[in-house]
Amino acid sequence: MSPGGTHTLGDLTVSRMGYGAMRLSGPGIWGPPSDRDAAIAVLREAVELGVTHIDTSDFYGPHTTNELIREALHPYPDSLHIVTKVGAKRTPDMGWPSALSREELTSAVHDNLRNLGVDVLDVVNLRLAGEHGVFPIPVSITEPFEVLAELQQQGLIRHLGLSHVSAEQVKEARSIAPVVCVQNEYNVANRANDGLLDALAAINIPFVPYFPLGGFTPLQSGVLDDCARRVGATPMQVALAWLLQRSPNILLIPGTSSVRHLHENVAAAKLELPADVVADLDALA
């Protein structure tokens, strides 16, 4: 029942095909969705399809996405694991400034606990600053990661992860506390994190690509379209299948606000790409 098979996040077992809840909020990831019932339906259908890994954050909305998850799925099945992230906040102008002080991180963890309706967060990723598509800025993460490690020791967080980081920052974080996943931008057209992905695979740490389908600028490629025709699938399904075949430590979290697109994404977990298609997609980088 687990689409794409399973992998572990620390001691948690999750489906390799997960679901990213960011797009359940309104335009610009701000405010409520235009159709609340449809958003609830997507979340419930994801679980029905065997998805056991949902990615979220309380700064989506803000608060909206976590409130929707709680309304749709609480009390949560034992098999379902929710991964959230902290390190940013939303401003009235719809900005995404960093929020990495002790007070901001502590408040964000408690916001996630309250709005998800849980006593302990399964996984909390520390998200660093930086524009999408730009390599992470070379700053020390010791102070903010130590704050999360303290909250973990207090029993508020089960596991810790990282988002938008370099290999050096992963090493720095692991000297403080175990890291169970790394979430960086990566897809068939954007391979800047190839080296980090392979290094993490060697030590069995899951790599979770955000924007697996291109994010706010969807993937477009004649090669991708041609490969999709050859295997009888959509281009986006091929892009997801390529990621699952790229490395066994990849966990996917494609997002959608449509039940139809959710089914398409989950179906990609069953798509086996032949060697010639993989070779053509590999050459896209």
mmCIF file of C-alpha atoms in Angstrom:
data_model
loop_
_atom_site.group_PDB
_atom_site.id
_atom_site.type_symbol
_atom_site.label_atom_id
_atom_site.label_comp_id
_atom_site.label_asym_id
_atom_site.label_seq_id
_atom_site.Cartn_x
_atom_site.Cartn_y
_atom_site.Cartn_z
ATOM 1 C CA MET A 1 0.000 0.000 0.000
ATOM 2 C CA SER A 2 2.976 2.370 0.399
ATOM 3 C CA PRO A 3 3.467 4.130 -2.955
ATOM 4 C CA GLY A 4 7.082 3.845 -4.055
ATOM 5 C CA GLY A 5 7.892 1.475 -1.208
ATOM 6 C CA THR A 6 9.148 2.700 2.141
ATOM 7 C CA HIS A 7 12.161 4.318 3.766
ATOM 8 C CA THR A 8 12.957 5.427 7.285
ATOM 9 C CA LEU A 9 13.169 8.835 8.929
ATOM 10 C CA GLY A 10 15.060 7.936 12.063
ATOM 11 C CA ASP A 11 12.875 5.242 13.615
ATOM 12 C CA LEU A 12 9.815 6.230 11.543
ATOM 13 C CA THR A 13 8.813 4.305 8.424
ATOM 14 C CA VAL A 14 7.289 6.397 5.629
ATOM 15 C CA SER A 15 6.161 5.921 2.037
ATOM 16 C CA ARG A 16 8.749 7.103 -0.488
ATOM 17 C CA MET A 17 5.959 8.912 -2.323
ATOM 18 C CA GLY A 18 4.751 11.495 0.152
ATOM 19 C CA TYR A 19 2.688 14.654 -0.120
ATOM 20 C CA GLY A 20 3.684 18.309 0.208
ATOM 21 C CA ALA A 21 0.894 20.400 1.709
ATOM 22 C CA MET A 22 2.205 23.874 0.844
ATOM 23 C CA ARG A 23 -0.224 24.447 -2.034
ATOM 24 C CA LEU A 24 -3.290 23.867 0.123
ATOM 25 C CA SER A 25 -3.215 27.499 1.268
ATOM 26 C CA GLY A 26 -4.318 30.411 -0.876
ATOM 27 C CA PRO A 27 -2.492 32.186 -3.738
ATOM 28 C CA GLY A 28 1.075 33.098 -2.850
ATOM 29 C CA ILE A 29 0.906 30.472 -0.071
ATOM 30 C CA TRP A 30 -1.127 33.060 1.821
ATOM 31 C CA GLY A 31 -4.493 32.772 3.513
ATOM 32 C CA PRO A 32 -7.132 30.066 3.203
ATOM 33 C CA PRO A 33 -7.774 27.995 0.077
ATOM 34 C CA SER A 34 -10.532 29.040 -2.294
ATOM 35 C CA ASP A 35 -12.186 25.648 -1.749
ATOM 36 C CA ARG A 36 -11.683 24.367 1.788
ATOM 37 C CA ASP A 37 -13.654 21.179 1.178
ATOM 38 C CA ALA A 38 -11.426 20.335 -1.787
ATOM 39 C CA ALA A 39 -8.300 20.838 0.322
ATOM 40 C CA ILE A 40 -9.669 18.531 3.011
ATOM 41 C CA ALA A 41 -10.515 15.951 0.353
ATOM 42 C CA VAL A 42 -6.953 15.968 -1.038
ATOM 43 C CA LEU A 43 -5.456 15.292 2.393
ATOM 44 C CA ARG A 44 -7.858 12.462 3.150
ATOM 45 C CA GLU A 45 -7.372 10.920 -0.282
ATOM 46 C CA ALA A 46 -3.588 11.012 0.117
ATOM 47 C CA VAL A 47 -3.858 8.891 3.244
ATOM 48 C CA GLU A 48 -6.334 6.554 1.531
ATOM 49 C CA LEU A 49 -3.776 6.046 -1.253
ATOM 50 C CA GLY A 50 -1.167 4.913 1.259
ATOM 51 C CA VAL A 51 0.815 8.122 1.691
ATOM 52 C CA THR A 52 2.361 8.149 5.173
ATOM 53 C CA HIS A 53 4.659 11.188 4.836
ATOM 54 C CA ILE A 54 3.148 14.685 4.775
ATOM 55 C CA ASP A 55 5.388 17.754 4.559
ATOM 56 C CA THR A 56 4.150 21.059 5.948
ATOM 57 C CA SER A 57 5.050 24.175 7.913
ATOM 58 C CA ASP A 58 3.144 26.554 10.122
ATOM 59 C CA PHE A 59 4.419 29.468 8.019
ATOM 60 C CA TYR A 60 2.339 28.190 5.095
ATOM 61 C CA GLY A 61 -0.669 30.447 5.229
ATOM 62 C CA PRO A 62 0.539 31.230 7.874
ATOM 63 C CA HIS A 63 -1.106 28.553 10.049
ATOM 64 C CA THR A 64 -3.636 27.631 7.356
ATOM 65 C CA THR A 65 -2.034 24.427 6.112
ATOM 66 C CA ASN A 66 -1.487 22.922 9.553
ATOM 67 C CA GLU A 67 -5.038 23.783 10.555
ATOM 68 C CA LEU A 68 -6.314 22.008 7.436
ATOM 69 C CA ILE A 69 -4.194 18.925 8.181
ATOM 70 C CA ARG A 70 -5.583 18.771 11.712
ATOM 71 C CA GLU A 71 -9.169 19.220 10.528
ATOM 72 C CA ALA A 72 -8.832 16.558 7.840
ATOM 73 C CA LEU A 73 -6.788 13.890 9.580
ATOM 74 C CA HIS A 74 -6.774 14.296 13.379
ATOM 75 C CA PRO A 75 -6.609 11.987 15.280
ATOM 76 C CA TYR A 76 -3.778 10.847 13.042
ATOM 77 C CA PRO A 77 -3.272 7.206 12.064
ATOM 78 C CA ASP A 78 -0.267 5.645 13.782
ATOM 79 C CA SER A 79 1.316 5.071 10.378
ATOM 80 C CA LEU A 80 1.129 8.750 9.327
ATOM 81 C CA HIS A 81 4.149 10.967 9.963
ATOM 82 C CA ILE A 82 4.122 14.737 9.559
ATOM 83 C CA VAL A 83 7.338 16.622 8.836
ATOM 84 C CA THR A 84 7.389 20.353 9.421
ATOM 85 C CA LYS A 85 9.973 23.108 9.129
ATOM 86 C CA VAL A 86 10.958 26.235 11.018
ATOM 87 C CA GLY A 87 13.377 29.075 10.347
ATOM 88 C CA ALA A 88 11.176 31.523 8.431
ATOM 89 C CA LYS A 89 8.063 33.585 9.053
ATOM 90 C CA ARG A 90 5.490 35.431 6.987
ATOM 91 C CA THR A 91 5.063 39.190 6.945
ATOM 92 C CA PRO A 92 1.968 41.221 5.935
ATOM 93 C CA ASP A 93 3.585 41.956 2.560
ATOM 94 C CA MET A 94 3.679 38.150 1.988
ATOM 95 C CA GLY A 95 7.451 38.026 2.497
ATOM 96 C CA TRP A 96 9.455 35.066 3.832
ATOM 97 C CA PRO A 97 12.172 36.539 6.109
ATOM 98 C CA SER A 98 14.366 34.321 8.243
ATOM 99 C CA ALA A 99 13.289 33.605 11.817
ATOM 100 C CA LEU A 100 16.289 31.894 13.404
ATOM 101 C CA SER A 101 16.547 33.430 16.864
ATOM 102 C CA ARG A 102 15.961 31.283 19.953
ATOM 103 C CA GLU A 103 12.647 33.012 20.617
ATOM 104 C CA GLU A 104 11.442 32.674 17.021
ATOM 105 C CA LEU A 105 12.385 28.991 16.732
ATOM 106 C CA THR A 106 10.824 28.119 20.087
ATOM 107 C CA SER A 107 7.637 29.972 19.178
ATOM 108 C CA ALA A 108 7.510 28.250 15.772
ATOM 109 C CA VAL A 109 7.805 24.798 17.319
ATOM 110 C CA HIS A 110 4.960 25.556 19.728
ATOM 111 C CA ASP A 111 2.862 26.989 16.868
ATOM 112 C CA ASN A 112 3.315 23.744 14.922
ATOM 113 C CA LEU A 113 2.432 21.644 17.968
ATOM 114 C CA ARG A 114 -0.717 23.656 18.655
ATOM 115 C CA ASN A 115 -2.001 23.931 15.091
ATOM 116 C CA LEU A 116 -1.295 20.294 14.226
ATOM 117 C CA GLY A 117 -2.845 19.194 17.512
ATOM 118 C CA VAL A 118 0.060 17.028 18.699
ATOM 119 C CA ASP A 119 2.256 16.791 21.789
ATOM 120 C CA VAL A 120 5.393 15.828 19.862
ATOM 121 C CA LEU A 121 6.462 16.739 16.308
ATOM 122 C CA ASP A 122 7.711 13.762 14.287
ATOM 123 C CA VAL A 123 10.400 15.673 12.368
ATOM 124 C CA VAL A 124 11.347 19.353 12.355
ATOM 125 C CA ASN A 125 13.579 20.671 9.584
ATOM 126 C CA LEU A 126 15.678 23.766 10.165
ATOM 127 C CA ARG A 127 15.227 25.893 7.041
ATOM 128 C CA LEU A 128 18.034 28.270 6.193
ATOM 129 C CA ALA A 129 17.733 31.466 4.192
ATOM 130 C CA GLY A 130 18.452 31.801 0.486
ATOM 131 C CA GLU A 131 16.614 32.316 -2.746
ATOM 132 C CA HIS A 132 15.194 29.258 -4.477
ATOM 133 C CA GLY A 133 17.664 27.907 -7.016
ATOM 134 C CA VAL A 134 20.607 29.599 -5.280
ATOM 135 C CA PHE A 135 23.084 27.525 -3.310
ATOM 136 C CA PRO A 136 22.689 27.977 0.471
ATOM 137 C CA ILE A 137 24.497 30.896 2.021
ATOM 138 C CA PRO A 138 27.666 29.849 3.919
ATOM 139 C CA VAL A 139 26.694 30.660 7.507
ATOM 140 C CA SER A 140 27.086 28.691 10.718
ATOM 141 C CA ILE A 141 23.972 26.834 11.792
ATOM 142 C CA THR A 142 25.257 25.873 15.230
ATOM 143 C CA GLU A 143 23.171 28.330 17.248
ATOM 144 C CA PRO A 144 19.744 27.644 15.668
ATOM 145 C CA PHE A 145 20.331 23.894 15.447
ATOM 146 C CA GLU A 146 21.344 23.794 19.105
ATOM 147 C CA VAL A 147 18.004 25.430 19.964
ATOM 148 C CA LEU A 148 16.127 22.682 18.135
ATOM 149 C CA ALA A 149 18.317 20.025 19.758
ATOM 150 C CA GLU A 150 17.336 21.446 23.171
ATOM 151 C CA LEU A 151 13.651 21.310 22.237
ATOM 152 C CA GLN A 152 14.197 17.730 21.101
ATOM 153 C CA GLN A 153 15.732 16.886 24.492
ATOM 154 C CA GLN A 154 12.656 18.436 26.129
ATOM 155 C CA GLY A 155 10.516 15.877 24.297
ATOM 156 C CA LEU A 156 8.810 18.294 21.890
ATOM 157 C CA ILE A 157 10.520 16.949 18.759
ATOM 158 C CA ARG A 158 11.251 13.343 17.822
ATOM 159 C CA HIS A 159 13.755 13.890 15.010
ATOM 160 C CA LEU A 160 15.629 16.766 13.370
ATOM 161 C CA GLY A 161 16.330 17.536 9.727
ATOM 162 C CA LEU A 162 17.654 20.346 7.537
ATOM 163 C CA SER A 163 16.400 22.344 4.573
ATOM 164 C CA HIS A 164 18.293 24.431 2.008
ATOM 165 C CA VAL A 165 21.757 23.553 3.279
ATOM 166 C CA SER A 166 25.229 22.681 2.021
ATOM 167 C CA ALA A 167 27.287 19.573 2.748
ATOM 168 C CA GLU A 168 29.360 21.600 5.211
ATOM 169 C CA GLN A 169 26.234 22.669 7.095
ATOM 170 C CA VAL A 170 25.009 19.074 7.234
ATOM 171 C CA LYS A 171 28.328 18.072 8.797
ATOM 172 C CA GLU A 172 28.094 20.933 11.280
ATOM 173 C CA ALA A 173 24.560 19.949 12.306
ATOM 174 C CA ARG A 174 25.465 16.273 12.710
ATOM 175 C CA SER A 175 28.140 17.246 15.213
ATOM 176 C CA ILE A 176 25.322 18.596 17.403
ATOM 177 C CA ALA A 177 22.507 16.053 16.943
ATOM 178 C CA PRO A 178 21.486 13.297 14.502
ATOM 179 C CA VAL A 179 20.047 14.495 11.173
ATOM 180 C CA VAL A 180 17.364 12.211 9.715
ATOM 181 C CA CYS A 181 16.709 14.029 6.412
ATOM 182 C CA VAL A 182 17.853 16.873 4.182
ATOM 183 C CA GLN A 183 15.397 18.852 2.049
ATOM 184 C CA ASN A 184 16.967 20.796 -0.843
ATOM 185 C CA GLU A 185 15.805 21.859 -4.281
ATOM 186 C CA TYR A 186 16.348 19.121 -6.844
ATOM 187 C CA ASN A 187 14.628 17.773 -9.945
ATOM 188 C CA VAL A 188 15.397 16.324 -13.355
ATOM 189 C CA ALA A 189 16.482 19.748 -14.641
ATOM 190 C CA ASN A 190 18.191 21.073 -11.510
ATOM 191 C CA ARG A 191 21.080 18.856 -10.350
ATOM 192 C CA ALA A 192 23.080 21.289 -8.231
ATOM 193 C CA ASN A 193 22.703 18.931 -5.277
ATOM 194 C CA ASP A 194 23.923 15.767 -7.029
ATOM 195 C CA GLY A 195 27.017 15.526 -4.853
ATOM 196 C CA LEU A 196 25.147 16.071 -1.593
ATOM 197 C CA LEU A 197 22.486 13.551 -2.600
ATOM 198 C CA ASP A 198 25.073 10.856 -3.227
ATOM 199 C CA ALA A 199 26.974 11.663 -0.028
ATOM 200 C CA LEU A 200 23.770 11.333 1.989
ATOM 201 C CA ALA A 201 22.896 8.052 0.289
ATOM 202 C CA ALA A 202 26.256 6.673 1.391
ATOM 203 C CA ILE A 203 25.319 7.256 5.046
ATOM 204 C CA ASN A 204 21.636 6.351 4.612
ATOM 205 C CA ILE A 205 20.179 9.808 5.250
ATOM 206 C CA PRO A 206 17.066 10.496 3.166
ATOM 207 C CA PHE A 207 17.177 13.329 0.637
ATOM 208 C CA VAL A 208 13.817 15.054 0.116
ATOM 209 C CA PRO A 209 13.725 17.206 -3.031
ATOM 210 C CA TYR A 210 11.563 20.264 -2.794
ATOM 211 C CA PHE A 211 10.170 21.545 -6.081
ATOM 212 C CA PRO A 212 10.476 18.043 -7.600
ATOM 213 C CA LEU A 213 8.316 19.257 -10.496
ATOM 214 C CA GLY A 214 9.878 22.700 -10.795
ATOM 215 C CA GLY A 215 7.885 24.526 -8.124
ATOM 216 C CA PHE A 216 6.469 27.898 -9.116
ATOM 217 C CA THR A 217 7.949 27.409 -12.614
ATOM 218 C CA PRO A 218 6.840 23.922 -13.728
ATOM 219 C CA LEU A 219 9.305 21.798 -15.651
ATOM 220 C CA GLN A 220 9.200 22.224 -19.431
ATOM 221 C CA SER A 221 11.347 20.183 -21.787
ATOM 222 C CA GLY A 222 10.930 18.651 -25.208
ATOM 223 C CA VAL A 223 13.037 15.715 -24.021
ATOM 224 C CA LEU A 224 10.759 15.203 -21.038
ATOM 225 C CA ASP A 225 7.691 15.348 -23.293
ATOM 226 C CA ASP A 226 9.230 12.811 -25.671
ATOM 227 C CA CYS A 227 10.133 10.439 -22.838
ATOM 228 C CA ALA A 228 6.575 10.700 -21.512
ATOM 229 C CA ARG A 229 5.148 9.720 -24.909
ATOM 230 C CA ARG A 230 7.484 6.726 -25.096
ATOM 231 C CA VAL A 231 6.328 5.310 -21.761
ATOM 232 C CA GLY A 232 2.668 6.346 -21.987
ATOM 233 C CA ALA A 233 2.698 8.705 -19.018
ATOM 234 C CA THR A 234 2.545 12.427 -18.339
ATOM 235 C CA PRO A 235 5.765 14.486 -18.278
ATOM 236 C CA MET A 236 5.302 15.171 -14.572
ATOM 237 C CA GLN A 237 4.885 11.461 -13.823
ATOM 238 C CA VAL A 238 8.112 10.760 -15.690
ATOM 239 C CA ALA A 239 9.908 13.487 -13.706
ATOM 240 C CA LEU A 240 8.758 11.926 -10.438
ATOM 241 C CA ALA A 241 9.601 8.379 -11.544
ATOM 242 C CA TRP A 242 13.096 9.534 -12.549
ATOM 243 C CA LEU A 243 13.641 10.875 -9.044
ATOM 244 C CA LEU A 244 12.543 7.624 -7.404
ATOM 245 C CA GLN A 245 14.941 5.710 -9.659
ATOM 246 C CA ARG A 246 17.751 8.240 -9.192
ATOM 247 C CA SER A 247 18.577 7.022 -5.677
ATOM 248 C CA PRO A 248 16.912 4.782 -3.072
ATOM 249 C CA ASN A 249 17.311 7.470 -0.386
ATOM 250 C CA ILE A 250 15.067 9.959 -2.229
ATOM 251 C CA LEU A 251 11.683 10.648 -0.648
ATOM 252 C CA LEU A 252 9.213 12.650 -2.718
ATOM 253 C CA ILE A 253 6.735 15.287 -1.524
ATOM 254 C CA PRO A 254 4.994 16.637 -4.657
ATOM 255 C CA GLY A 255 2.225 19.036 -3.795
ATOM 256 C CA THR A 256 -1.163 19.666 -5.339
ATOM 257 C CA SER A 257 -4.576 20.997 -4.410
ATOM 258 C CA SER A 258 -6.316 18.628 -6.854
ATOM 259 C CA VAL A 259 -7.417 15.056 -6.150
ATOM 260 C CA ARG A 260 -6.915 14.248 -9.840
ATOM 261 C CA HIS A 261 -3.326 15.471 -9.805
ATOM 262 C CA LEU A 262 -2.747 13.662 -6.518
ATOM 263 C CA HIS A 263 -3.733 10.391 -8.188
ATOM 264 C CA GLU A 264 -1.404 11.146 -11.105
ATOM 265 C CA ASN A 265 1.497 11.834 -8.764
ATOM 266 C CA VAL A 266 0.958 8.702 -6.696
ATOM 267 C CA ALA A 267 0.616 6.595 -9.857
ATOM 268 C CA ALA A 268 4.114 7.718 -10.858
ATOM 269 C CA ALA A 269 5.465 5.521 -8.064
ATOM 270 C CA LYS A 270 4.540 2.466 -10.159
ATOM 271 C CA LEU A 271 6.220 3.749 -13.316
ATOM 272 C CA GLU A 272 9.428 1.902 -14.218
ATOM 273 C CA LEU A 273 11.495 3.892 -16.678
ATOM 274 C CA PRO A 274 13.549 1.861 -19.188
ATOM 275 C CA ALA A 275 17.287 2.442 -19.418
ATOM 276 C CA ASP A 276 17.124 4.475 -22.634
ATOM 277 C CA VAL A 277 14.587 6.890 -21.119
ATOM 278 C CA VAL A 278 16.680 7.258 -17.963
ATOM 279 C CA ALA A 279 19.756 7.989 -20.089
ATOM 280 C CA ASP A 280 17.930 10.715 -22.010
ATOM 281 C CA LEU A 281 16.668 12.291 -18.788
ATOM 282 C CA ASP A 282 20.101 12.066 -17.173
ATOM 283 C CA ALA A 283 21.456 14.094 -20.081
ATOM 284 C CA LEU A 284 19.048 16.974 -19.341
ATOM 285 C CA ALA A 285 21.227 18.342 -16.543
#
